[in-house]
mmCIF file of C-alpha atoms in Angstrom:
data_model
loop_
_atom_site.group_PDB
_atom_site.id
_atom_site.type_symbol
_atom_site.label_atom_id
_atom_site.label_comp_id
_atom_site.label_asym_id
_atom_site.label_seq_id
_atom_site.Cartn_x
_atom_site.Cartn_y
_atom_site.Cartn_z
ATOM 1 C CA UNK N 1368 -79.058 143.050 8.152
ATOM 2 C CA UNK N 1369 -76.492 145.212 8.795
ATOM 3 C CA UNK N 1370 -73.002 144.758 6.962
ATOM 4 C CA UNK N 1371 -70.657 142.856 9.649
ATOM 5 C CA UNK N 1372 -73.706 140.609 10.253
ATOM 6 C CA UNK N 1373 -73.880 139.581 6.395
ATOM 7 C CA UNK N 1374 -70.014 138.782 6.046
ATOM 8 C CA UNK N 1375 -70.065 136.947 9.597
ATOM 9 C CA UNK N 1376 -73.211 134.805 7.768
ATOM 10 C CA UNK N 1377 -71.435 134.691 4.691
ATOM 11 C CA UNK N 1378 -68.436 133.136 6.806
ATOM 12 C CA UNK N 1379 -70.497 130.772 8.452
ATOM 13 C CA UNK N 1380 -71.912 129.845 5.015
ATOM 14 C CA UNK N 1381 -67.995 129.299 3.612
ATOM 15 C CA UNK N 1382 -66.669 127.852 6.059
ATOM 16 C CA UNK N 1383 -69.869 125.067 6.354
ATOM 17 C CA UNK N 1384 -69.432 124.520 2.627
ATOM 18 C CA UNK N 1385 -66.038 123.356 2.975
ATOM 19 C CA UNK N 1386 -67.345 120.546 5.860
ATOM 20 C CA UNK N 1387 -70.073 120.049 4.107
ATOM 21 C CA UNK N 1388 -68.552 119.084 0.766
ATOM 22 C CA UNK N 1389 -66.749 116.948 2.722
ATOM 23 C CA UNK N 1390 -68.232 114.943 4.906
ATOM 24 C CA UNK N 1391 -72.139 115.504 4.240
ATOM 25 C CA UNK N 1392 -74.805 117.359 6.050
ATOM 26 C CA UNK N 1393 -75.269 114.853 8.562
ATOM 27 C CA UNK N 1394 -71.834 114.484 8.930
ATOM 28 C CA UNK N 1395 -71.056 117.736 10.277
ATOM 29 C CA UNK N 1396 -72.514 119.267 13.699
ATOM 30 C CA UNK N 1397 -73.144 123.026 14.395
ATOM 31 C CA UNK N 1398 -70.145 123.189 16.980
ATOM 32 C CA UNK N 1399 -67.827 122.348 14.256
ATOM 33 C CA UNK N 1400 -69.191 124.355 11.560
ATOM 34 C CA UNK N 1401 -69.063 127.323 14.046
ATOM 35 C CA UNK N 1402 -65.098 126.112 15.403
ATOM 36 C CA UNK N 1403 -64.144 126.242 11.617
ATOM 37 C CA UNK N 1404 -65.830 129.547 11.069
ATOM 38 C CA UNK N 1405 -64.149 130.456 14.233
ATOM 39 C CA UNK N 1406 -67.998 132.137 15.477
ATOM 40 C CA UNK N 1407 -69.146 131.421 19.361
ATOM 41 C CA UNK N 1408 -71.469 128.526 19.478
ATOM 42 C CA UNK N 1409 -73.805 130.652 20.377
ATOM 43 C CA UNK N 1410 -74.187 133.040 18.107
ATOM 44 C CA UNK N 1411 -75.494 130.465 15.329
ATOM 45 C CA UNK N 1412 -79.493 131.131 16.337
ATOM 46 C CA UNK N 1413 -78.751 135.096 15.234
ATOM 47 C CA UNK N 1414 -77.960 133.833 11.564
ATOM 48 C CA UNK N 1415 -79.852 130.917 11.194
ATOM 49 C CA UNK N 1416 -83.241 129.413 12.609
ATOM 50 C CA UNK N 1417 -81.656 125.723 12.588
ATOM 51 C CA UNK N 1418 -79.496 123.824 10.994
ATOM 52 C CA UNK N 1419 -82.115 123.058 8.336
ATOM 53 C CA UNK N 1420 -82.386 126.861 7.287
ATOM 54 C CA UNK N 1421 -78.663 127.036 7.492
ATOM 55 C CA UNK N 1422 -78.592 124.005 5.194
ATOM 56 C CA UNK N 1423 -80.853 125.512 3.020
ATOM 57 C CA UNK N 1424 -79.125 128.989 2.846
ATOM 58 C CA UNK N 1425 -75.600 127.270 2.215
ATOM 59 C CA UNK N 1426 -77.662 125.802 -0.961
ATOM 60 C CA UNK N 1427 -78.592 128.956 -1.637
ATOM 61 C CA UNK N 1428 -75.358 130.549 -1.702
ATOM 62 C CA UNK N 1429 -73.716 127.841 -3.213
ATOM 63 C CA UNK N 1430 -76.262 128.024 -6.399
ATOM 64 C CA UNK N 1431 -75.868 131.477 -6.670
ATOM 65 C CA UNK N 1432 -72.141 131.252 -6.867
ATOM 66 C CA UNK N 1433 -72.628 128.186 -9.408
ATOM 67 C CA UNK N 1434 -74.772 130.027 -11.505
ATOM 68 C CA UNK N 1435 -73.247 133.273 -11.874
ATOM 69 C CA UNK N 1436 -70.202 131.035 -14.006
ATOM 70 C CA UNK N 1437 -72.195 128.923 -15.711
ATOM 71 C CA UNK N 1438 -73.581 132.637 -17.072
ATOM 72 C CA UNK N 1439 -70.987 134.158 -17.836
ATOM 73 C CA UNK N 1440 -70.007 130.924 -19.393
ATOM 74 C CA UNK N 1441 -72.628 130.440 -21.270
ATOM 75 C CA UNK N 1442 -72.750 134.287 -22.191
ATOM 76 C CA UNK N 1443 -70.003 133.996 -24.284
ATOM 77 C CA UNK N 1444 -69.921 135.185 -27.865
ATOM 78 C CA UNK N 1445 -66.445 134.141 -28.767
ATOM 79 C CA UNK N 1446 -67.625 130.264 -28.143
ATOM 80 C CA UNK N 1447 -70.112 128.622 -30.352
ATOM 81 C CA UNK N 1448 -73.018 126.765 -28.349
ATOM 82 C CA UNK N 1449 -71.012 123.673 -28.669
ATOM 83 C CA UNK N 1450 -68.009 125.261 -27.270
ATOM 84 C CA UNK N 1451 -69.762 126.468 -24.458
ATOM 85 C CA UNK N 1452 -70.939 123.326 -23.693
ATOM 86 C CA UNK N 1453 -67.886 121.212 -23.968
ATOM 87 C CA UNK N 1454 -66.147 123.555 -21.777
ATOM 88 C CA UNK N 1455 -69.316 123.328 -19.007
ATOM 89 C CA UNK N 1456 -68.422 119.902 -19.322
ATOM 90 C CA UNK N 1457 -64.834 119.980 -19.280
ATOM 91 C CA UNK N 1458 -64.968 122.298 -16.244
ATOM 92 C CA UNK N 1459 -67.501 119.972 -14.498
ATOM 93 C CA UNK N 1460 -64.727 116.830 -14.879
ATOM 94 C CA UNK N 1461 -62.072 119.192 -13.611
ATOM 95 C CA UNK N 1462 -64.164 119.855 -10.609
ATOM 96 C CA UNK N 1463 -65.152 116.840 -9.866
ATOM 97 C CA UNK N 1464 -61.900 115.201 -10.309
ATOM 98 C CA UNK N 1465 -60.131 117.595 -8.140
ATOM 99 C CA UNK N 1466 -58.311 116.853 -4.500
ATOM 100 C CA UNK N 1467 -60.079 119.392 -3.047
ATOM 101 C CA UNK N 1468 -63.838 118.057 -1.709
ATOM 102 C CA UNK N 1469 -64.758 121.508 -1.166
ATOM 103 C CA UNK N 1470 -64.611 122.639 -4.799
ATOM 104 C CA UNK N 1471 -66.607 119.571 -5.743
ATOM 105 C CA UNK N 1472 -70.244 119.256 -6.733
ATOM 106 C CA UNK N 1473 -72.558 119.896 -3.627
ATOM 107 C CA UNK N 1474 -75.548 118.206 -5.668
ATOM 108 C CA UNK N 1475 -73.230 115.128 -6.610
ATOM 109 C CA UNK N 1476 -72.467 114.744 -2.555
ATOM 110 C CA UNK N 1477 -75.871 115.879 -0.910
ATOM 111 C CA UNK N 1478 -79.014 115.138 -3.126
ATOM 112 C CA UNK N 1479 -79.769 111.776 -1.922
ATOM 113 C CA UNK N 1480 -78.350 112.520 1.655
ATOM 114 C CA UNK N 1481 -81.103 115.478 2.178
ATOM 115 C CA UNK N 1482 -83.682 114.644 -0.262
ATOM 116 C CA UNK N 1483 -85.574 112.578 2.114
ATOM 117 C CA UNK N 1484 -83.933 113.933 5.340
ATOM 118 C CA UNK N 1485 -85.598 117.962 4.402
ATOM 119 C CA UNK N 1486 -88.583 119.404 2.615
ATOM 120 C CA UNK N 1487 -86.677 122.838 2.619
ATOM 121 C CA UNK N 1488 -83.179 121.536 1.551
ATOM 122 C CA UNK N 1489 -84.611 119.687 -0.907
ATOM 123 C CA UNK N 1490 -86.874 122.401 -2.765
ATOM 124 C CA UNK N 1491 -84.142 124.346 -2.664
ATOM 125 C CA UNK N 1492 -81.568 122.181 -4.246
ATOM 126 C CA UNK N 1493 -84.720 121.680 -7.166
ATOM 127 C CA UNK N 1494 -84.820 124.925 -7.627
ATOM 128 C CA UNK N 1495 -81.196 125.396 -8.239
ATOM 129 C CA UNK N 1496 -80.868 122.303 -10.391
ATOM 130 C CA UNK N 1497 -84.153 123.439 -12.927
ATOM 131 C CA UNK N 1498 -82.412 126.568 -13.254
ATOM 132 C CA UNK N 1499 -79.054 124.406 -14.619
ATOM 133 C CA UNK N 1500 -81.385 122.585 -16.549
ATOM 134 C CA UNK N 1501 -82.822 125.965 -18.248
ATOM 135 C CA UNK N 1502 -79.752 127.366 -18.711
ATOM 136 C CA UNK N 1503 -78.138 123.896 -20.587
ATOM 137 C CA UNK N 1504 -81.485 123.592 -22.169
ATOM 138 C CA UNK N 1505 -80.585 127.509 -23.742
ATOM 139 C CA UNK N 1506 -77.065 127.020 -24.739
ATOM 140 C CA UNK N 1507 -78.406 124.083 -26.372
ATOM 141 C CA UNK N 1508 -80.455 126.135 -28.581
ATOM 142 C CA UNK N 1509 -78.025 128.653 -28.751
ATOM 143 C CA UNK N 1510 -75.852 125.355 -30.493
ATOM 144 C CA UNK N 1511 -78.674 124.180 -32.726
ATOM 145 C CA UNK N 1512 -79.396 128.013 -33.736
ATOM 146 C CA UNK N 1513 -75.461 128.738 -35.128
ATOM 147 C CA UNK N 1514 -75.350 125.179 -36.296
ATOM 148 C CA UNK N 1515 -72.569 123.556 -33.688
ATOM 149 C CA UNK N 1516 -75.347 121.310 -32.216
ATOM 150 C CA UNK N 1517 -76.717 119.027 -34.804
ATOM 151 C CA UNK N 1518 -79.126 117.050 -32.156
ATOM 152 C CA UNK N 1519 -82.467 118.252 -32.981
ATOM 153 C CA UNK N 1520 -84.132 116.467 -29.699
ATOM 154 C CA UNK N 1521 -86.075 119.388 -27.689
ATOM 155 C CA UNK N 1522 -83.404 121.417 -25.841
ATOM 156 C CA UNK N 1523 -84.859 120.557 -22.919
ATOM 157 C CA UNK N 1524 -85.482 117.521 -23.281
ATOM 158 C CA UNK N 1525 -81.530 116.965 -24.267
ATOM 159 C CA UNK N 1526 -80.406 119.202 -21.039
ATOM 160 C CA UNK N 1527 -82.285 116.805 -18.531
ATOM 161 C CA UNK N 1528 -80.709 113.557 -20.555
ATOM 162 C CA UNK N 1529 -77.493 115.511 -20.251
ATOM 163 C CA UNK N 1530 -77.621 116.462 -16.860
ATOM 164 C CA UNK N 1531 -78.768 113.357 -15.502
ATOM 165 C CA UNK N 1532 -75.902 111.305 -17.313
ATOM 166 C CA UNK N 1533 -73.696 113.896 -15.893
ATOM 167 C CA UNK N 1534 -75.068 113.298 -12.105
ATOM 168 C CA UNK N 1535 -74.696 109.449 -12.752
ATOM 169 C CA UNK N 1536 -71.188 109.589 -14.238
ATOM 170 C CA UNK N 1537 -70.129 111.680 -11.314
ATOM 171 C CA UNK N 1538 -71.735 109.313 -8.787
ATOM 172 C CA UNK N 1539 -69.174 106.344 -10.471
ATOM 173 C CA UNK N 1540 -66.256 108.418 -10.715
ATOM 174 C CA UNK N 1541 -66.550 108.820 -7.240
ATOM 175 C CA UNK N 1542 -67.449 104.640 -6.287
ATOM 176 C CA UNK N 1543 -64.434 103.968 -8.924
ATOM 177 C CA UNK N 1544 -61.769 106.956 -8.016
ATOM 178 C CA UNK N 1545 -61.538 107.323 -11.636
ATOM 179 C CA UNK N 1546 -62.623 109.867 -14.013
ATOM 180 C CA UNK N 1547 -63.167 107.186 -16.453
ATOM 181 C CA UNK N 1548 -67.267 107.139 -16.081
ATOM 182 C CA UNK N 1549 -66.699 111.296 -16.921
ATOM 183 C CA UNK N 1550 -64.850 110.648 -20.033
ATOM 184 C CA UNK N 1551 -67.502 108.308 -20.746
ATOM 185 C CA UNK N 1552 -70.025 110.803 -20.274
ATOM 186 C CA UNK N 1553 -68.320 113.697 -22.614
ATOM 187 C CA UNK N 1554 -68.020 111.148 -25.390
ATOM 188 C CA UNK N 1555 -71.768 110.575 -25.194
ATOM 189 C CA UNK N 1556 -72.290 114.299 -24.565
ATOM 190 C CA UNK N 1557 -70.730 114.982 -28.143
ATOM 191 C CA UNK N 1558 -72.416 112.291 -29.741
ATOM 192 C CA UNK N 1559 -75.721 112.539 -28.291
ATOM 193 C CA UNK N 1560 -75.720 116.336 -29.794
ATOM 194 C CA UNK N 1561 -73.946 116.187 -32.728
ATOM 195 C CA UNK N 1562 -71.510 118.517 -32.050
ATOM 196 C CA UNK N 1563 -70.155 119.799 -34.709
#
């Protein structure tokens, strides 16, 4: 692909994230993804087989954005294990308590919308979230290694507990428009490892 063809996709891929996020996958049609991105209708078949394999691609994007903080998060010598974690966490209530829907979690907003709805959305968004779950699951460790995480459940074991009470917490915070089920969550986060 040449350069200008990458940026335009990368566009599309922005500008869809911000609907997206929004109002859902379903929610949003192709002619208003491509209004937003400001791209002739169509042009969308040169980027993208369908909307599926756009879908897919904006997961794509959108993990490897996600990821590359929670790394150098998580890379972080100046932060114990427990510090890294409690930020994660305090970043991930910032987030999801935010105005802005486009900022927010995409896994939080689409993961029961296209789990059923596509095979290829839906391995995707797996992949993205057991790589989450590996990285939690090694900042754990890290925590447990220099003593700031005094839980000594199986890292992984404690990241999928984690993340799951995370997912949940976010789901009520959104039914409630409160952060309350959040602060819930980070008070069980500490106690559940120890943190020291």
């Amino acid at each position: 692909m040449n350069t200008e063809r990458i940026d335009t996709r990368q566009h599309i891929l922005g500008c869809g994230q911000q609907l997206v996020a929004s109002k859902g996958f379903v929610g949003v049609g192709l002619a208003e993804i491509l209004a937003s991105a400001g791209v002739p209708k169509g042009s969308f078949y040169h980027y993208f087989a369908s909307k599926e394999a756009f879908g897919a691609a904006l997961l794509e994007s959108y993990f490897a954005d996600y990821l590359s903080r929670v790394d150098a998060l998580f890379a972080r010598t100046d932060l114990s294990g427990a510090q890294r974690l409690l930020t994660y966490f305090e970043r991930w209530i910032d987030t999801q308590c935010s105005e802005d829907a486009a900022g927010k979690c995409l896994i939080v907003k689409l993961a029961a919308e296209i789990a059923d709805l596509s095979d290829a959305m839906r391995s995707t968004m797996l992949a993205g979230t057991d790589s989450i779950l590996r990285r939690l699951a090694g900042c754990i460790a890290a925590g447990q290694a220099d003593g700031s995480v005094g839980s000594t459940q199986a890292p992984a074991d404690a990241a999928q507990w984690l993340y799951g009470a995370w997912l949940g917490a976010s789901l009520l915070a959104k039914l409630r428009r409160d952060r309350s089920a959040l602060d819930a969550a980070f008070s069980s986060t500490q106690a559940h490892l120890k943190l020291n």
